[in-house]
Amino acid sequence: MKGYEKGVKTIEQSLGMNLSQHLAMTMQLQQAIEILQLSAQDLCATIEKEYLENPVLEMDYPSGRRELYESDGPAHAGVRALADYLDGGSKQPAYFTDEDERQFDAPAPLHATLEEELLEQVNFTFKGEHGAEKERAVATFLVGSLDSRGYLTLPVAEAARAMACSEAEVLRVLSIIQGFEPAGVGARDLAECLRLQAQRSGIYEGLVAAIIDRHLDAVAAHRLKEIAAAEHVQPADVQMAVDIVRRLNPKPGAAYGAADSTYITPDVIIRKGEKGYEVEVEEAGVPKLHISALYRQSDTFDKKTQKYIASRLRAAAWLINSIEQRRTTIRRVVEEIVRRQPAYFEKGPASLEPMTMKDVADTIGVHESTVSRAVANKYAELPTGVVALRSLFTSRSARTETGEDVAAAQAKSVIESFIKGEDPKKPLSDQKLCTLLKERGIALSRRTVMKYREQLGYDSSVKRKRY
């Protein structure tokens, strides 16, 4: 009986150890997968976070960033502090706390919000006059009630009740706000927004005024002949007036409060060399990690400290290996893309050949999901500009009469060339585009042509027609 119990205990211990190893490996693999799909910028943030959390890691800092991570004390002090803390000391090591309690103010946004811009004009306008305080309060309330487009969607009656004043007073203050920058702000609908801008520009007259006041719905539906008949003018005159109206801004407040411009950092550089195109994984801004020599020999510490250091060493080694594996995988994937797309790099997007992630995965011997993660959120710098790596993959959306696959980018390029060369008075319908594509040997359905046309940003033939 005792032998049986001993055997069961041995099995349980073995199962527990295997389960623990399996769980650890699963977590490590998850970390490797996450690192593979990180962009260069996100990888920097991950490395910096791990560096701060794992004391056995040291980092070779990118130029200009060393001062963010340098510590004031010697490294040996950190090792001793770690040992004291693990032995039950109450004081945490310096790298667990921020002893200086530094406070960093968030950088001021470069772009003022619409509300900030208008309130500045309110404070400048309503001052030094009798009743200015009340008017300033109403103006401040109205400015705070504008939506992101710059429109006042709150009914005037509700604004009057909220501010305990008459509707006439609200309208008078609103008319002043409508004279602020940007032109069109404070409007209550699209027609008023366009009218305010046209009046300020001195073009609110004749057919332009008629279109703004009475025919915006017809303009949206491109019923220009209907407008011409109602105003007793020629369709060409309506076309000219509509072109003028379309230069006005229907959302004057949309440009304010936008986030700062973000700059794309390429993860891969593809440049032409003597032997063709060469691939370089961009790592200039990515910190280099290595294991501190202080922790490689931990014989002088107690077992508890040694156990902790050993776990941190394993985690650090796996992280470093995962980062290196990420670099290798990205390089292999991009090199295969370059090998498959020579015409694209020489002639541009119109020459992009059909290529799926599975095609690349099968060639380099990895799973399709690995390729997907390797190109996720990453960009390549080409001699012609920066492109998303994911955009280099295509679907086999069409076939030529000989059965050859045609990439979506190629089909779109042909459609765009047809539309650019069409007679604006007789634009090509989607069905006509299908016929022209077939003459080029590309078989596409009308539905697919319509989808590609819309993705290219072109309206239907009815709305493209010029008079």
Short mmCIF file of C-alpha atoms in Angstrom, two decimals, residues 114-364:
data_model
loop_
_atom_site.label_atom_id
_atom_site.label_comp_id
_atom_site.label_asym_id
_atom_site.label_seq_id
_atom_site.Cartn_x
_atom_site.Cartn_y
_atom_site.Cartn_z
CA LEU A 114 -12.07 74.59 -31.23
CA GLU A 115 -13.45 75.55 -27.83
CA GLU A 116 -10.12 77.04 -26.71
CA GLU A 117 -9.80 78.99 -29.94
CA LEU A 118 -13.32 80.41 -29.66
CA LEU A 119 -13.09 81.21 -25.94
CA GLU A 120 -10.01 83.30 -26.64
CA GLN A 121 -12.07 85.29 -29.15
CA VAL A 122 -14.94 85.52 -26.65
CA ASN A 123 -12.68 87.03 -23.98
CA PHE A 124 -11.31 89.52 -26.48
CA THR A 125 -14.72 90.52 -27.84
CA PHE A 126 -16.87 90.80 -24.70
CA LYS A 127 -14.99 93.19 -22.45
CA GLY A 128 -15.22 96.74 -21.25
CA GLU A 129 -18.85 97.28 -22.23
CA HIS A 130 -22.08 97.56 -20.28
CA GLY A 131 -23.56 94.07 -19.86
CA ALA A 132 -20.41 92.41 -21.20
CA GLU A 133 -20.27 89.96 -18.28
CA LYS A 134 -23.72 88.56 -19.07
CA GLU A 135 -22.98 88.37 -22.78
CA ARG A 136 -19.65 86.70 -22.08
CA ALA A 137 -21.44 84.09 -19.97
CA VAL A 138 -23.93 83.40 -22.78
CA ALA A 139 -21.16 83.26 -25.36
CA THR A 140 -19.15 80.86 -23.20
CA PHE A 141 -22.21 78.64 -22.82
CA LEU A 142 -22.86 78.62 -26.57
CA VAL A 143 -19.23 77.86 -27.38
CA GLY A 144 -19.35 74.93 -24.98
CA SER A 145 -22.47 73.66 -26.73
CA LEU A 146 -20.91 73.43 -30.20
CA ASP A 147 -20.24 69.97 -31.60
CA SER A 148 -17.01 68.79 -33.22
CA ARG A 149 -18.09 70.24 -36.58
CA GLY A 150 -18.58 73.69 -35.05
CA TYR A 151 -22.38 73.49 -35.27
CA LEU A 152 -24.80 74.61 -32.55
CA THR A 153 -27.21 71.70 -32.21
CA LEU A 154 -28.78 72.99 -29.00
CA PRO A 155 -32.09 74.79 -29.66
CA VAL A 156 -31.97 78.53 -28.98
CA ALA A 157 -34.97 78.23 -26.63
CA GLU A 158 -33.09 75.74 -24.42
CA ALA A 159 -30.01 77.98 -24.36
CA ALA A 160 -32.19 80.91 -23.29
CA ARG A 161 -33.76 78.89 -20.46
CA ALA A 162 -30.37 77.64 -19.28
CA MET A 163 -28.90 81.15 -19.19
CA ALA A 164 -32.06 82.83 -17.85
CA CYS A 165 -32.25 85.30 -20.71
CA SER A 166 -34.39 85.94 -23.77
CA GLU A 167 -34.04 84.13 -27.08
CA ALA A 168 -33.29 87.48 -28.70
CA GLU A 169 -30.25 87.91 -26.45
CA VAL A 170 -29.02 84.41 -27.33
CA LEU A 171 -29.47 85.09 -31.06
CA ARG A 172 -27.59 88.38 -30.78
CA VAL A 173 -24.63 86.72 -29.06
CA LEU A 174 -24.79 83.84 -31.51
CA SER A 175 -24.57 86.24 -34.44
CA ILE A 176 -21.35 87.64 -32.95
CA ILE A 177 -19.91 84.14 -32.53
CA GLN A 178 -20.78 83.41 -36.15
CA GLY A 179 -18.40 86.20 -37.08
CA PHE A 180 -15.50 84.42 -35.34
CA GLU A 181 -12.88 82.28 -36.99
CA PRO A 182 -13.19 79.76 -38.51
CA ALA A 183 -15.80 80.99 -40.95
CA GLY A 184 -19.06 79.07 -40.61
CA VAL A 185 -18.69 78.30 -36.92
CA GLY A 186 -21.86 78.59 -34.84
CA ALA A 187 -24.13 77.54 -37.70
CA ARG A 188 -27.18 75.47 -36.87
CA ASP A 189 -27.26 73.42 -40.05
CA LEU A 190 -25.30 72.88 -43.27
CA ALA A 191 -27.10 75.58 -45.24
CA GLU A 192 -26.38 78.23 -42.60
CA CYS A 193 -22.75 77.10 -42.38
CA LEU A 194 -22.23 77.48 -46.12
CA ARG A 195 -24.19 80.75 -46.16
CA LEU A 196 -21.97 82.29 -43.48
CA GLN A 197 -18.85 81.39 -45.44
CA ALA A 198 -20.27 82.60 -48.75
CA GLN A 199 -21.33 85.91 -47.19
CA ARG A 200 -17.89 86.46 -45.72
CA SER A 201 -16.29 85.69 -49.09
CA GLY A 202 -18.69 88.00 -50.93
CA ILE A 203 -20.10 85.26 -53.17
CA TYR A 204 -23.52 84.86 -51.59
CA GLU A 205 -25.55 86.00 -54.55
CA GLY A 206 -27.29 84.73 -57.65
CA LEU A 207 -27.10 81.02 -58.40
CA VAL A 208 -24.67 80.32 -55.55
CA ALA A 209 -27.15 81.73 -53.02
CA ALA A 210 -30.01 79.80 -54.63
CA ILE A 211 -28.13 76.52 -54.42
CA ILE A 212 -27.24 77.05 -50.75
CA ASP A 213 -30.75 78.11 -49.78
CA ARG A 214 -32.89 75.76 -51.88
CA HIS A 215 -31.02 72.99 -53.66
CA LEU A 216 -28.48 71.28 -51.39
CA ASP A 217 -30.41 67.99 -51.49
CA ALA A 218 -30.49 68.09 -55.29
CA VAL A 219 -26.74 68.83 -55.35
CA ALA A 220 -26.09 65.76 -53.15
CA ALA A 221 -28.07 63.64 -55.63
CA HIS A 222 -26.35 65.35 -58.59
CA ARG A 223 -29.69 66.44 -60.05
CA LEU A 224 -28.18 69.43 -61.80
CA LYS A 225 -30.70 69.48 -64.63
CA GLU A 226 -33.49 69.73 -62.07
CA ILE A 227 -31.79 72.74 -60.46
CA ALA A 228 -31.24 74.33 -63.89
CA ALA A 229 -34.93 73.97 -64.75
CA ALA A 230 -36.03 75.42 -61.40
CA GLU A 231 -33.68 78.42 -61.70
CA HIS A 232 -34.18 78.88 -65.48
CA VAL A 233 -30.48 78.57 -66.28
CA GLN A 234 -28.25 76.18 -68.20
CA PRO A 235 -26.87 73.01 -66.52
CA ALA A 236 -23.34 74.28 -67.20
CA ASP A 237 -24.10 77.37 -65.09
CA VAL A 238 -25.36 75.17 -62.27
CA GLN A 239 -22.22 73.04 -62.57
CA MET A 240 -20.05 76.13 -62.14
CA ALA A 241 -22.01 77.34 -59.12
CA VAL A 242 -21.91 73.89 -57.53
CA ASP A 243 -18.13 73.78 -57.97
CA ILE A 244 -17.91 77.09 -56.09
CA VAL A 245 -20.15 75.86 -53.25
CA ARG A 246 -18.12 72.67 -52.91
CA ARG A 247 -15.03 74.72 -52.15
CA LEU A 248 -16.68 75.82 -48.90
CA ASN A 249 -16.02 73.87 -45.70
CA PRO A 250 -19.06 71.94 -44.41
CA LYS A 251 -17.29 71.16 -41.08
CA PRO A 252 -15.31 74.24 -40.05
CA GLY A 253 -14.57 72.91 -36.57
CA ALA A 254 -13.17 69.56 -37.68
CA ALA A 255 -9.64 70.91 -38.14
CA TYR A 256 -9.30 71.91 -34.48
CA GLY A 257 -8.19 69.77 -31.61
CA ALA A 258 -6.69 67.17 -33.93
CA ALA A 259 -4.00 64.94 -32.52
CA ASP A 260 -0.43 65.84 -33.25
CA SER A 261 0.91 64.50 -36.49
CA THR A 262 2.36 61.04 -36.08
CA TYR A 263 5.43 60.10 -38.02
CA ILE A 264 5.77 56.58 -39.31
CA THR A 265 9.03 54.91 -38.39
CA PRO A 266 9.91 52.23 -40.97
CA ASP A 267 10.70 48.82 -39.55
CA VAL A 268 12.46 47.68 -42.72
CA ILE A 269 14.56 49.52 -45.30
CA ILE A 270 14.58 48.16 -48.84
CA ARG A 271 17.22 49.74 -51.01
CA LYS A 272 18.73 48.90 -54.36
CA GLY A 273 22.28 47.59 -54.22
CA GLU A 274 24.77 46.24 -56.69
CA LYS A 275 23.19 42.78 -56.61
CA GLY A 276 19.56 43.89 -56.58
CA TYR A 277 17.31 45.02 -53.76
CA GLU A 278 18.65 44.53 -50.24
CA VAL A 279 16.65 44.21 -47.02
CA GLU A 280 17.73 45.79 -43.76
CA VAL A 281 15.70 45.50 -40.56
CA GLU A 282 15.77 48.99 -39.07
CA GLU A 283 17.01 48.83 -35.47
CA ALA A 284 18.78 52.16 -35.07
CA GLY A 285 16.34 53.33 -32.40
CA VAL A 286 15.82 49.97 -30.70
CA PRO A 287 17.83 49.47 -27.46
CA LYS A 288 20.11 46.42 -27.27
CA LEU A 289 19.64 44.14 -24.27
CA HIS A 290 22.20 41.91 -22.59
CA ILE A 291 22.54 40.20 -19.22
CA SER A 292 24.49 41.97 -16.51
CA ALA A 293 27.76 40.26 -15.53
CA LEU A 294 26.93 40.99 -11.87
CA TYR A 295 24.13 38.42 -11.92
CA ARG A 296 25.88 35.66 -13.84
CA GLN A 297 27.71 34.53 -10.70
CA SER A 298 25.25 34.47 -7.82
CA ASP A 299 27.06 31.90 -5.62
CA THR A 300 27.65 34.51 -2.91
CA PHE A 301 23.92 35.03 -2.33
CA ASP A 302 21.49 32.99 -0.27
CA LYS A 303 19.27 30.38 -1.96
CA LYS A 304 16.21 32.59 -2.05
CA THR A 305 18.10 35.31 -3.87
CA GLN A 306 19.71 32.75 -6.18
CA LYS A 307 16.29 31.30 -7.07
CA TYR A 308 14.92 34.75 -7.86
CA ILE A 309 17.97 35.65 -9.97
CA ALA A 310 17.73 32.33 -11.84
CA SER A 311 14.10 33.02 -12.80
CA ARG A 312 14.99 36.53 -13.91
CA LEU A 313 17.90 35.19 -15.97
CA ARG A 314 15.61 32.73 -17.76
CA ALA A 315 13.10 35.47 -18.50
CA ALA A 316 15.84 37.78 -19.78
CA ALA A 317 17.36 35.09 -22.01
CA TRP A 318 13.99 34.27 -23.53
CA LEU A 319 13.24 37.95 -24.16
CA ILE A 320 16.57 38.52 -25.89
CA ASN A 321 16.05 35.37 -27.98
CA SER A 322 12.51 36.47 -28.92
CA ILE A 323 13.76 39.86 -30.10
CA GLU A 324 16.45 38.22 -32.23
CA GLN A 325 13.90 35.75 -33.63
CA ARG A 326 11.63 38.67 -34.51
CA ARG A 327 14.42 40.30 -36.49
CA THR A 328 15.23 37.08 -38.33
CA THR A 329 11.61 36.33 -39.17
CA ILE A 330 10.89 39.83 -40.47
CA ARG A 331 13.99 39.72 -42.65
CA ARG A 332 13.08 36.32 -44.13
CA VAL A 333 9.52 37.42 -44.87
CA VAL A 334 10.54 40.70 -46.51
CA GLU A 335 13.32 39.07 -48.52
CA GLU A 336 10.76 36.63 -49.94
CA ILE A 337 8.43 39.53 -50.76
CA VAL A 338 11.26 41.28 -52.60
CA ARG A 339 12.09 38.08 -54.47
CA ARG A 340 8.46 37.68 -55.58
CA GLN A 341 7.80 41.32 -56.49
CA PRO A 342 10.70 42.60 -58.64
CA ALA A 343 8.36 44.47 -61.01
CA TYR A 344 6.68 46.28 -58.12
CA PHE A 345 9.95 47.74 -56.84
CA GLU A 346 10.98 48.79 -60.34
CA LYS A 347 7.68 50.08 -61.78
CA GLY A 348 5.33 50.76 -58.88
CA PRO A 349 1.98 49.50 -57.48
CA ALA A 350 0.46 48.80 -60.89
CA SER A 351 2.98 45.97 -61.30
CA LEU A 352 2.18 44.27 -57.99
CA GLU A 353 1.86 40.53 -58.63
CA PRO A 354 -0.74 38.37 -56.86
CA MET A 355 0.81 37.16 -53.60
CA THR A 356 -0.86 35.89 -50.45
CA MET A 357 0.61 35.41 -46.99
CA LYS A 358 0.22 31.67 -47.45
CA ASP A 359 2.43 31.82 -50.54
CA VAL A 360 5.23 33.43 -48.54
CA ALA A 361 4.67 31.19 -45.50
CA ASP A 362 4.90 28.00 -47.56
CA THR A 363 8.11 29.15 -49.24
CA ILE A 364 10.02 30.08 -46.07
#
